[in-house]
Backbone as JSON, one array per atom type, in Angstrom:
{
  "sequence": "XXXXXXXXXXXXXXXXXXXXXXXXXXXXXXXXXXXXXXXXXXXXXXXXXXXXXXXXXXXXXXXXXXXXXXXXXXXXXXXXXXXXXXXXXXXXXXXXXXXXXXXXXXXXXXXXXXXXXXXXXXXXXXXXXXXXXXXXXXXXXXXXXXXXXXXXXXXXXXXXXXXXXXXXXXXXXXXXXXXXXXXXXXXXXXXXXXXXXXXXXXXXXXXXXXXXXXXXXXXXXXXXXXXXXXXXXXXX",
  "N": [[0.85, -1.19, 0.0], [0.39, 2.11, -1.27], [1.69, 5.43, -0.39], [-0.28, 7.02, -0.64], [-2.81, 5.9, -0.82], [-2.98, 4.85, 1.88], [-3.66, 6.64, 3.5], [-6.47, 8.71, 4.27], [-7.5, 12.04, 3.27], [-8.8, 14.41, 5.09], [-11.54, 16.87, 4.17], [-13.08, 19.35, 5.23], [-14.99, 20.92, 3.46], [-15.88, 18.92, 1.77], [-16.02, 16.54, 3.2], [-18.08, 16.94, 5.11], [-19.95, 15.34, 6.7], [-18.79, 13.3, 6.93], [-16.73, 14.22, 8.91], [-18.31, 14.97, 10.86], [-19.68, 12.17, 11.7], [-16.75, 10.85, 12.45], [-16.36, 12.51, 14.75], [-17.54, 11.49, 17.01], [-16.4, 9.24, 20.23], [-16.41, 7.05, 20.64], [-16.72, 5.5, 17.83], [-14.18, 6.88, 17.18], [-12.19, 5.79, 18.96], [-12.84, 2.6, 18.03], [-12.23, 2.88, 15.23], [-9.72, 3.23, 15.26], [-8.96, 0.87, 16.96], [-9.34, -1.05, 15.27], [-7.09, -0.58, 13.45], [-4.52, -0.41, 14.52], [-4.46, -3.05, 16.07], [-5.64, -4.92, 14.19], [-8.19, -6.79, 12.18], [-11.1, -7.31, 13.28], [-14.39, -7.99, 15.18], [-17.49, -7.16, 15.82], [-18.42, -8.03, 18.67], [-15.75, -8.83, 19.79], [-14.47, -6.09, 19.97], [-15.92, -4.85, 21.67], [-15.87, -5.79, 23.78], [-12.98, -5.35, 24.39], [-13.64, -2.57, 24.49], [-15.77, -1.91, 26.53], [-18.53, -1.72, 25.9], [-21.51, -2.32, 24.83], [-22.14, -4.96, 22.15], [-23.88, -4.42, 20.57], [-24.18, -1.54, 20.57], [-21.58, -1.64, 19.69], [-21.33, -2.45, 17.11], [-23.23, -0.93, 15.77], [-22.06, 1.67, 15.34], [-19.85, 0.8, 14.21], [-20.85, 0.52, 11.52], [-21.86, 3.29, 10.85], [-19.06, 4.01, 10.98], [-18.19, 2.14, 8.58], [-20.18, 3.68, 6.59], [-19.11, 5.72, 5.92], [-16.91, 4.98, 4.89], [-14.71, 4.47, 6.43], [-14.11, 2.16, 7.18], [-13.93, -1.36, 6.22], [-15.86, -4.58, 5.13], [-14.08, -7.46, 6.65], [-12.27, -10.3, 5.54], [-14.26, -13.07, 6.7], [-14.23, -15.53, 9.14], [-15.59, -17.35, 9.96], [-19.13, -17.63, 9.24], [-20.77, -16.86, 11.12], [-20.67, -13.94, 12.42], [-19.68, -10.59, 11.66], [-16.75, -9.36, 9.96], [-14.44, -6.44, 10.51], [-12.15, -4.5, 8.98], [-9.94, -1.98, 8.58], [-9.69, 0.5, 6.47], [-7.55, 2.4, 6.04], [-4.3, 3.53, 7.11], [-3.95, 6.03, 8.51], [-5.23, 9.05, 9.13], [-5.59, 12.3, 7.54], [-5.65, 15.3, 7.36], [-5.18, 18.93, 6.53], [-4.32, 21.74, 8.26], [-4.53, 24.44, 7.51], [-6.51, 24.44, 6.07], [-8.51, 23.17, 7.85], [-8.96, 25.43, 9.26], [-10.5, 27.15, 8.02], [-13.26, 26.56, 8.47], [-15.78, 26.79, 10.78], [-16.53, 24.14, 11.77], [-14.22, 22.49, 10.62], [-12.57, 23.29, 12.4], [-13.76, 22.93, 14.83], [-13.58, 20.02, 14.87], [-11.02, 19.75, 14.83], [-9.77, 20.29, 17.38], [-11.11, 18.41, 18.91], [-9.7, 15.93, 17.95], [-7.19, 16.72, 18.3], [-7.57, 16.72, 21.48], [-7.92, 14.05, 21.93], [-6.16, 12.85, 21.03], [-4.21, 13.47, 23.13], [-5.6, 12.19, 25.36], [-5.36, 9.31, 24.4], [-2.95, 9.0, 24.65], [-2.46, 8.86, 27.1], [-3.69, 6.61, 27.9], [-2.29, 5.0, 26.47], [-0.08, 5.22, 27.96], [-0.24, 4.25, 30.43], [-1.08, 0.88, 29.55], [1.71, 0.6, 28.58], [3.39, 0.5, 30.27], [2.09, -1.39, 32.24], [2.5, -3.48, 30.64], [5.18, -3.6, 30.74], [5.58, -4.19, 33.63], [4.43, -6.74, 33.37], [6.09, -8.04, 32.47], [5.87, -8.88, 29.5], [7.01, -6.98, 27.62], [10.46, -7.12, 26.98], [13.51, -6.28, 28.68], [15.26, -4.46, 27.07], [13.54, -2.22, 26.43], [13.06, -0.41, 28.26], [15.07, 1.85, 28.45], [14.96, 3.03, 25.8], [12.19, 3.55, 25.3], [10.0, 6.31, 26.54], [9.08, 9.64, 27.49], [9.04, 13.27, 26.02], [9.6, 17.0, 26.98], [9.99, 19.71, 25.88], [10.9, 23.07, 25.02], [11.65, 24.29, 22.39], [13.06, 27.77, 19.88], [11.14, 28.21, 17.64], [11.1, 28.54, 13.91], [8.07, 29.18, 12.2], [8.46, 27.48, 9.54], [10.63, 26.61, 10.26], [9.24, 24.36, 12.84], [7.66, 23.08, 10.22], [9.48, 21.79, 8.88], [11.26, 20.1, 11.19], [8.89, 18.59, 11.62], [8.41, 17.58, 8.94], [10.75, 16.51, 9.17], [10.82, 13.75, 10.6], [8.82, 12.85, 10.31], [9.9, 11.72, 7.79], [12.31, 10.02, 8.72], [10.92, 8.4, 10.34], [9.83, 6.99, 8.69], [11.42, 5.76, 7.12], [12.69, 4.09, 9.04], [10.8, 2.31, 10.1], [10.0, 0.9, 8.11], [12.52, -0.1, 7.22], [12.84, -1.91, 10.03], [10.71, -3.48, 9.63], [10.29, -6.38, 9.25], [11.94, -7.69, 11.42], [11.99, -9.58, 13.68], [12.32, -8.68, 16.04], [10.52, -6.05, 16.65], [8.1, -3.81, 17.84], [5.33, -2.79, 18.09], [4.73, 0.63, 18.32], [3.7, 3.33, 20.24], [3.81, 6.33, 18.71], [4.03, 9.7, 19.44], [3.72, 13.2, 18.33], [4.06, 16.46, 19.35], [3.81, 19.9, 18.32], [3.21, 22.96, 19.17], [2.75, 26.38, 19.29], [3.51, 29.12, 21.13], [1.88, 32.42, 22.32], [3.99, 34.91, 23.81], [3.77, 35.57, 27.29], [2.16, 38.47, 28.52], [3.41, 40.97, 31.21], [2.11, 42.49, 32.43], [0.06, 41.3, 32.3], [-2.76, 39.24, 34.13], [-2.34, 36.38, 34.45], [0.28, 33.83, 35.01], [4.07, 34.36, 34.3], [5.5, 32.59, 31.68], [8.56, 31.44, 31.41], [11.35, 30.53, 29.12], [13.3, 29.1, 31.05], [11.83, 27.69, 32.87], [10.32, 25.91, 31.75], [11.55, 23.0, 31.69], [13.27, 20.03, 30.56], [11.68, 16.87, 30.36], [12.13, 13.08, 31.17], [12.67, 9.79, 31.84], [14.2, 8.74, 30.42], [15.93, 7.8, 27.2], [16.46, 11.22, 25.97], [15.72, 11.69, 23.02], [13.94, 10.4, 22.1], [10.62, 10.84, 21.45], [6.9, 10.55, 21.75], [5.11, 10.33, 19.11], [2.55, 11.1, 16.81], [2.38, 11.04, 13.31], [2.96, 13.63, 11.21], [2.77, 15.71, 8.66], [4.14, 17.99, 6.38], [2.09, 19.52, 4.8], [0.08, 18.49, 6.08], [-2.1, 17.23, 8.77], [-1.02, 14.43, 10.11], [-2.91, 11.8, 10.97], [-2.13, 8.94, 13.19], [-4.61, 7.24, 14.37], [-5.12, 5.09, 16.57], [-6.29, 4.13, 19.33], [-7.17, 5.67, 19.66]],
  "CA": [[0.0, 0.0, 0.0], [1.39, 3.16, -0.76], [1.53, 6.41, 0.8], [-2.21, 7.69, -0.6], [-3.53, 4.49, -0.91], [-2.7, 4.76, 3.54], [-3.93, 8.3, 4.04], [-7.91, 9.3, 4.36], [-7.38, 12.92, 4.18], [-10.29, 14.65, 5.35], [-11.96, 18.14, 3.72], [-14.19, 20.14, 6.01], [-16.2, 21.27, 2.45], [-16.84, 17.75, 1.0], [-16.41, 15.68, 4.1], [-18.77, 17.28, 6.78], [-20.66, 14.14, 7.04], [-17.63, 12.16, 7.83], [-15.88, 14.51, 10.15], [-19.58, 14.86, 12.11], [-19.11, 11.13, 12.43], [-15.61, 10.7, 13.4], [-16.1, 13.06, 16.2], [-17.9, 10.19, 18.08], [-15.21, 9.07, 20.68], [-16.53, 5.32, 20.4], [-15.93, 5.43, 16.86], [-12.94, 6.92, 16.64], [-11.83, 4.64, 19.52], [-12.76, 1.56, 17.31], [-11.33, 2.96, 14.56], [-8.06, 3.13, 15.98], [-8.63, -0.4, 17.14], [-9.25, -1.91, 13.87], [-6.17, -0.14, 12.99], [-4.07, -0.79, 15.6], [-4.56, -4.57, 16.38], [-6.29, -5.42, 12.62], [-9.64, -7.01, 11.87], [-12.28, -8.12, 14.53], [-15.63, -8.26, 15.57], [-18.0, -5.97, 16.99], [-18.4, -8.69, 19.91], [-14.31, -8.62, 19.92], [-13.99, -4.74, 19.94], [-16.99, -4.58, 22.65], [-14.96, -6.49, 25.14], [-12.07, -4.45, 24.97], [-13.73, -0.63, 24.94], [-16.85, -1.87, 27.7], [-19.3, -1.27, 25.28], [-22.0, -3.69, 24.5], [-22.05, -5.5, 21.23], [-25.22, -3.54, 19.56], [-23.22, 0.05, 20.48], [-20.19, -1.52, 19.14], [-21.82, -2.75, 16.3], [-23.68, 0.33, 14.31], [-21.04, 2.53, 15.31], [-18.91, 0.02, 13.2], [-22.06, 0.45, 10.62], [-20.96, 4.33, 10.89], [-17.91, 4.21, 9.89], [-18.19, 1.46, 7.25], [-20.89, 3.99, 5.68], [-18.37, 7.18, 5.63], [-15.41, 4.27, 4.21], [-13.41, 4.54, 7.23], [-13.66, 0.85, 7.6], [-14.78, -2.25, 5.3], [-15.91, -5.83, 6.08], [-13.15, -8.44, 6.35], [-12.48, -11.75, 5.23], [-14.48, -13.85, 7.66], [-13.04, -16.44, 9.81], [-16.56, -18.23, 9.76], [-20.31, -17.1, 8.8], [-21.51, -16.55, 11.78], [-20.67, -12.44, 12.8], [-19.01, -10.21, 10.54], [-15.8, -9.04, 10.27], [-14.1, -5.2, 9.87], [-10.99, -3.4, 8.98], [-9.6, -0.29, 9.14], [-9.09, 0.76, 4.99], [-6.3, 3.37, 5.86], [-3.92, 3.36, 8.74], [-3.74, 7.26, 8.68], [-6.56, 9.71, 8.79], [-5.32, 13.44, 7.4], [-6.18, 17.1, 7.04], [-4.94, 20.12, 6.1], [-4.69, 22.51, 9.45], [-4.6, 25.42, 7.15], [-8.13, 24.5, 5.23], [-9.57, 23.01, 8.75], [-9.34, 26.46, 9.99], [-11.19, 28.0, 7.71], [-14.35, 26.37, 9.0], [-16.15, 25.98, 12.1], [-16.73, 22.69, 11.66], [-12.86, 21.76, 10.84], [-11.88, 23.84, 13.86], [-14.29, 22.25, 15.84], [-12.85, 18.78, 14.45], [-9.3, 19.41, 14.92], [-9.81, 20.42, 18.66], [-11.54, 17.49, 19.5], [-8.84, 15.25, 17.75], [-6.15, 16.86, 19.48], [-7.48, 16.05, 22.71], [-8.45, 12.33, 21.95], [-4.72, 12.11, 20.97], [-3.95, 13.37, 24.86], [-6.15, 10.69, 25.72], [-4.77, 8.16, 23.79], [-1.57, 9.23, 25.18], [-2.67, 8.69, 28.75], [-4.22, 5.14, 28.06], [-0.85, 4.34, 26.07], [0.92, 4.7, 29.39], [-0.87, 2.83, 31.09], [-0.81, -0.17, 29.15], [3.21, 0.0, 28.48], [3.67, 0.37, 32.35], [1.27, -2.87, 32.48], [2.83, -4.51, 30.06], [6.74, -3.71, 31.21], [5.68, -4.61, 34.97], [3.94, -8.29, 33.57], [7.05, -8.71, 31.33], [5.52, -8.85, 28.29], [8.02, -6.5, 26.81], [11.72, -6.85, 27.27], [14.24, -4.8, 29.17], [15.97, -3.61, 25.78], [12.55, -1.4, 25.67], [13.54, 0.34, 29.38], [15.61, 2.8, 27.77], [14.49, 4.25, 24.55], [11.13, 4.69, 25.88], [9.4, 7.54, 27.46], [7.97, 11.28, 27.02], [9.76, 14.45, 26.22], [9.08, 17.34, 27.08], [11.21, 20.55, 25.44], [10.27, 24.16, 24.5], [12.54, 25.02, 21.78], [12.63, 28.84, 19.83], [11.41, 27.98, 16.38], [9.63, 29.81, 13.14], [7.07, 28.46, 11.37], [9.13, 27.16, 8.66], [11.25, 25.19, 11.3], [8.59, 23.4, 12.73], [7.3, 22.42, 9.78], [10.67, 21.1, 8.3], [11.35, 19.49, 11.98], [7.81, 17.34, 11.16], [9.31, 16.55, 8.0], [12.47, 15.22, 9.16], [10.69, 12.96, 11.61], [7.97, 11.81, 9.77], [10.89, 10.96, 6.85], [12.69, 9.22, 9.17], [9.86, 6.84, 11.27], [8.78, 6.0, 7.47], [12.7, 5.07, 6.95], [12.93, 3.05, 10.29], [9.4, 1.62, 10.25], [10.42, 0.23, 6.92], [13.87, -1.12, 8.07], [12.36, -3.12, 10.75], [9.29, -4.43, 8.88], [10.58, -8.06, 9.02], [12.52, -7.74, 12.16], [10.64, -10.21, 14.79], [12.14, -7.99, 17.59], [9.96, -4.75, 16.7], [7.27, -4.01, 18.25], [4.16, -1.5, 18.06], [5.22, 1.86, 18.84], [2.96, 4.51, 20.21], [4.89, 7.66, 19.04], [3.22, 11.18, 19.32], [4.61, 14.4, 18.55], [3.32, 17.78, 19.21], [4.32, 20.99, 17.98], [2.37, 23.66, 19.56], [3.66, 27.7, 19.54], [2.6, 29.87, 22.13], [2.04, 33.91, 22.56], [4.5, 35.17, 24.67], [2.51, 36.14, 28.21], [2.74, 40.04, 29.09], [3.59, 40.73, 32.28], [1.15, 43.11, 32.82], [-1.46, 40.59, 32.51], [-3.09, 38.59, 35.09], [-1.8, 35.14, 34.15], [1.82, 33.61, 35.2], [4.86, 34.25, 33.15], [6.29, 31.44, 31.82], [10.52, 31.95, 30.8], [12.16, 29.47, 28.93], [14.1, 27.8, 32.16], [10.85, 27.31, 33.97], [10.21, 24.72, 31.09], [12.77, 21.66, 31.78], [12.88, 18.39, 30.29], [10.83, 15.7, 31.91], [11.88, 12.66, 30.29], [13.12, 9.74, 32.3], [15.34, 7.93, 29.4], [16.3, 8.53, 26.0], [16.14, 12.65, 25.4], [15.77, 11.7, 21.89], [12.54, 9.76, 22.21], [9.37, 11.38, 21.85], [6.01, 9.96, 21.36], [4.22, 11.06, 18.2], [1.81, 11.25, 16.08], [2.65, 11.5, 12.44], [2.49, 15.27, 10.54], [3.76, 16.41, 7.51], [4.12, 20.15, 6.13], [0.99, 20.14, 3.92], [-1.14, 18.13, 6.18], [-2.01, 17.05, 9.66], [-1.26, 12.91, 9.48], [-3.46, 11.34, 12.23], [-2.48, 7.78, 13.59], [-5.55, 7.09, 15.43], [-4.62, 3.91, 17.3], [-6.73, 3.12, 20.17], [-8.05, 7.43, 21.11]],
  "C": [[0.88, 1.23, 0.0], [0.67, 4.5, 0.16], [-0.19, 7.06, 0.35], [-2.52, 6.72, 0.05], [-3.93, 4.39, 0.97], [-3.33, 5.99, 4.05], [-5.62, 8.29, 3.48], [-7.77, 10.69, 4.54], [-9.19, 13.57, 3.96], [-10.44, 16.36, 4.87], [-13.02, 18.49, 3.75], [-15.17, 20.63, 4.36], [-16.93, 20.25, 1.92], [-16.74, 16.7, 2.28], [-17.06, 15.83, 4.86], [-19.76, 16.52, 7.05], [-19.86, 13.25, 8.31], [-16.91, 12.49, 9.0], [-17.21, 14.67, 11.26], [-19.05, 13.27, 12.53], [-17.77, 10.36, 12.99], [-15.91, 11.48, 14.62], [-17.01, 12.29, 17.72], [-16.6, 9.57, 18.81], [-15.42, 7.52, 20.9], [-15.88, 5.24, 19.27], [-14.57, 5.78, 16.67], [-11.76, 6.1, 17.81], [-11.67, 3.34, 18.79], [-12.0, 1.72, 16.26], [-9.73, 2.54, 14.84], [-7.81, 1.77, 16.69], [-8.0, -1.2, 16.4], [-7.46, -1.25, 12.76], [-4.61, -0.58, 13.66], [-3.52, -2.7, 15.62], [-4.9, -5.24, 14.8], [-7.71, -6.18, 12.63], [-10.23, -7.61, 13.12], [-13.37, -7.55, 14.05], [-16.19, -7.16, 16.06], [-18.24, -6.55, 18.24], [-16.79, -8.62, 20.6], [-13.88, -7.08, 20.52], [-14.82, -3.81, 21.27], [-16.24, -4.96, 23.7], [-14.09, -5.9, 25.09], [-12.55, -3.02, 24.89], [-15.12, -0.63, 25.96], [-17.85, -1.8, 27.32], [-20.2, -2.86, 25.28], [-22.05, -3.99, 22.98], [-22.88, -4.63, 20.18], [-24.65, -2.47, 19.29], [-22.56, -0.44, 19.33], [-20.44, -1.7, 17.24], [-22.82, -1.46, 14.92], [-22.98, 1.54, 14.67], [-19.75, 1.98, 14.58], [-19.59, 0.43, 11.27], [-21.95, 1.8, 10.09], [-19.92, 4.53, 9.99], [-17.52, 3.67, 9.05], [-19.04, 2.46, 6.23], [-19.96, 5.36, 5.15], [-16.59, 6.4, 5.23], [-14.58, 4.95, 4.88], [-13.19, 3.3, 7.57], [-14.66, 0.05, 6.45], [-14.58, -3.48, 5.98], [-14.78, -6.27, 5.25], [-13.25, -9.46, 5.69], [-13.39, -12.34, 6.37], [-13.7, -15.17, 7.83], [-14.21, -18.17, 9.81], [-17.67, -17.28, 9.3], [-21.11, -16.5, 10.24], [-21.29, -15.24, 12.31], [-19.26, -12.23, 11.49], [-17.82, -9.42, 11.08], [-15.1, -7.77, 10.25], [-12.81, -4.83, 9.94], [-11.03, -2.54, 8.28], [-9.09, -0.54, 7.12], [-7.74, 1.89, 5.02], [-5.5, 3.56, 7.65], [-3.72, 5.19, 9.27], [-4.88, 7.92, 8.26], [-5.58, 11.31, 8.81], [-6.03, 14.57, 7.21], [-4.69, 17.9, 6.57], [-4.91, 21.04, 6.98], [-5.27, 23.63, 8.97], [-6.67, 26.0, 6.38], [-9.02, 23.78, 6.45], [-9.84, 24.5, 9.57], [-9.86, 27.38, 8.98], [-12.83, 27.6, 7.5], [-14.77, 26.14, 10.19], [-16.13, 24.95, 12.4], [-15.54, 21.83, 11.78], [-12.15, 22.31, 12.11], [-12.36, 22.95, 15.31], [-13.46, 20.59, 16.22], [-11.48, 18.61, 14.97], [-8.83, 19.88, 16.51], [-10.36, 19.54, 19.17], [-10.22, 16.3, 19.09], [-7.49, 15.37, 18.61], [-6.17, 16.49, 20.67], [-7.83, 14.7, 23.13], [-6.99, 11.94, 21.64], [-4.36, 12.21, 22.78], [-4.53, 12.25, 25.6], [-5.86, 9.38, 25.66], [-3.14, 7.83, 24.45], [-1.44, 8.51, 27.07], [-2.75, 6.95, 28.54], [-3.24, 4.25, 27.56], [-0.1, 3.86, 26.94], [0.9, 4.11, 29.85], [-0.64, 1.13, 30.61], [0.83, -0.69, 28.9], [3.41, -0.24, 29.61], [3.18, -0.75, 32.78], [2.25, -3.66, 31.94], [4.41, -4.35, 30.36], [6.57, -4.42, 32.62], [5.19, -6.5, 34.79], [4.75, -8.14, 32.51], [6.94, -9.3, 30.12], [6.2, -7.92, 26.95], [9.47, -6.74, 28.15], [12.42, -5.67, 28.16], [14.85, -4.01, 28.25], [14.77, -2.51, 25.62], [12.9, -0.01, 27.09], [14.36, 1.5, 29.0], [15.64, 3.98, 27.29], [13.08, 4.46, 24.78], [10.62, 5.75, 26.65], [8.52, 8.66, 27.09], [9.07, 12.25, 27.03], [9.54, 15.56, 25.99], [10.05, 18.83, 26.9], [10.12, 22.07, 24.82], [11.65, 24.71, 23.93], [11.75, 26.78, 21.06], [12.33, 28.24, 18.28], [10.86, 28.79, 15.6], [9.21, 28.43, 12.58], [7.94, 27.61, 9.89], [9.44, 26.06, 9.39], [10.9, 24.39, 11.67], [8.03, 22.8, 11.49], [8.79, 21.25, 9.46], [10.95, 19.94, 9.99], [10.21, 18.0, 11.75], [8.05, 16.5, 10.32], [9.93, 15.68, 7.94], [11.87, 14.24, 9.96], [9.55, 11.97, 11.19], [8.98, 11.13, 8.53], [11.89, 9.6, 7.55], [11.95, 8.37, 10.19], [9.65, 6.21, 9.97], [10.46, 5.39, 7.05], [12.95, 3.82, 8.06], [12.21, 1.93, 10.3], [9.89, 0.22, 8.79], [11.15, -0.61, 7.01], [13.34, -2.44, 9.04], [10.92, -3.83, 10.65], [9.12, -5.71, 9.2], [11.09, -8.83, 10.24], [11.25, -7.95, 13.69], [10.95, -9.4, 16.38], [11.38, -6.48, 17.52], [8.97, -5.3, 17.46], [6.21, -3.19, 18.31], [4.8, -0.71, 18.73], [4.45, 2.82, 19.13], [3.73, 5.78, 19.84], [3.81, 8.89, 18.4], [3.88, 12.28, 19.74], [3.9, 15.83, 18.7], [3.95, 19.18, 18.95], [3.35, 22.68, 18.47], [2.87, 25.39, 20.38], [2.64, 28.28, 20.26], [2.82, 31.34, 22.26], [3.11, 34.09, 24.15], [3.4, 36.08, 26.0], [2.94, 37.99, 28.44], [2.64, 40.14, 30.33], [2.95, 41.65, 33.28], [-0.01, 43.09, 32.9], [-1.67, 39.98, 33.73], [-2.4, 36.88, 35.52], [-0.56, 34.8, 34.45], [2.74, 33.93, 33.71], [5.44, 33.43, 32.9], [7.82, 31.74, 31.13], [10.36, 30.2, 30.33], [12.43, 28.53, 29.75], [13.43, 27.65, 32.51], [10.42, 26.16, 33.44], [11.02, 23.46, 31.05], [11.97, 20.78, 31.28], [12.51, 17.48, 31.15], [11.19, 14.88, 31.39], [12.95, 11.46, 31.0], [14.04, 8.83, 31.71], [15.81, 8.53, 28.58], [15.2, 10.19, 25.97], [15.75, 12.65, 24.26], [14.43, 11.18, 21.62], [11.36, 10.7, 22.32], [8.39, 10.5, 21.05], [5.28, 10.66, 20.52], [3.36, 10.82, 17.35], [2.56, 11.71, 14.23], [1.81, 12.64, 11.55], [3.55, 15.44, 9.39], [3.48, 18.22, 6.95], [2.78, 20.57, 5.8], [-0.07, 19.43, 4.53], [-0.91, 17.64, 7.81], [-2.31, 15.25, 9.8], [-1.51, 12.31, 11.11], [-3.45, 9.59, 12.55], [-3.18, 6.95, 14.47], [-5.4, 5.6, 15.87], [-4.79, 3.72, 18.45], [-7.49, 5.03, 20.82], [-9.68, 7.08, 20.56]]
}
């Protein structure tokens, strides 16, 4: 599959069907299942998000009708099967902000990634403490947490280089039985300097330190490129 063929991007003028129904946080939970893990059930996908089978089930019905997901092969006849048709869901930041609707959209996504982020932790922290991953993973994982000075240019080109190189790496260890799913999410997010004649704290540079209790180099991200906002929804 190549790189379209992997990408759903989404356009607040002809999609405002589809982005109404992504902004369901079941659906775009399942989504990110069926993406994630790969084909199941709506009885399968019910048991892991608490849901009951019927929910899980025409909220599957949902996003098969807005071709964010199609039925599978079945395994037998008796319940049906779904996956995820694109492992990346995109936009455009520049053309979601010039609607309510994509603004609305791309503020709810952002904080279902924070979410996703939280419930990520959780489960590596599970799964490092019941030794289900290795100690070689002790390391290079973690969070990091940096306020560099950049322009707009910079971050984008920074996105660049990082989404060029996960799609170089990812690639590399395709075959390699010691990989292993990677949550990685990146955020780029510039802020007005505060005045100090406002009400609000000032924040300086040094008050920002790195939090980050391994590799500095590690951050968890989300893939973005210059001309679009590349969303790996995987379990928000």
């Amino acid at each position: 599959m190549d790189s379209d063929e992997r990408k759903r991007v989404l356009d607040p003028e002809h999609d405002t069907a589809a982005l109404k129904a992504l902004t369901h946080p079941l659906r775009i939970q399942l989504l990110g299942l069926l993406r994630q893990d790969g084909p199941a059930t709506a009885s399968e996908l019910a048991a892991r998000t608490g849901e009951s089978s019927a929910s899980a089930s025409y909220h599957l019905r949902v996003l098969a009708k807005y071709a964010f997901i199609a039925e599978a092969e079945h395994r037998d006849g008796r319940e049906r099967r779904w996956r995820a048709l694109h492992t990346v869901t995109s936009w455009s930041n520049e053309t979601m902000e010039s609607t309510a609707a994509g603004r609305a959209f791309v503020s709810l996504a952002r904080r279902r990634q924070i979410e996703h982020l939280e419930r990520s932790l959780a489960r590596h922290e599970a799964d490092m403490a019941a030794g289900r991953l290795g100690q070689e993973w002790v390391e290079p994982s973690g969070i990091s947490d940096l306020m560099p000075r950049l322009t707009a240019e910079s971050l984008t080109e920074l996105f660049d280089t990082v989404a060029g190189k996960l799609a170089e790496l990812t690639a590399r260890d395709a075959d390699d039985p010691r990989a292993a799913h990677v949550v990685f999410l990146a955020a780029g997010l510039p802020l007005a300097a505060h005045e100090h004649a406002g009400t609000g704290p000032v924040i300086e540079p040094e008050d920002l330190k790195e939090s980050h209790p391994g590799n500095p180099d590690s951050e968890d991200a989300w893939l973005r490129r210059s001309d679009a906002q590349a969303v790996r929804v995987t379990g928000v």
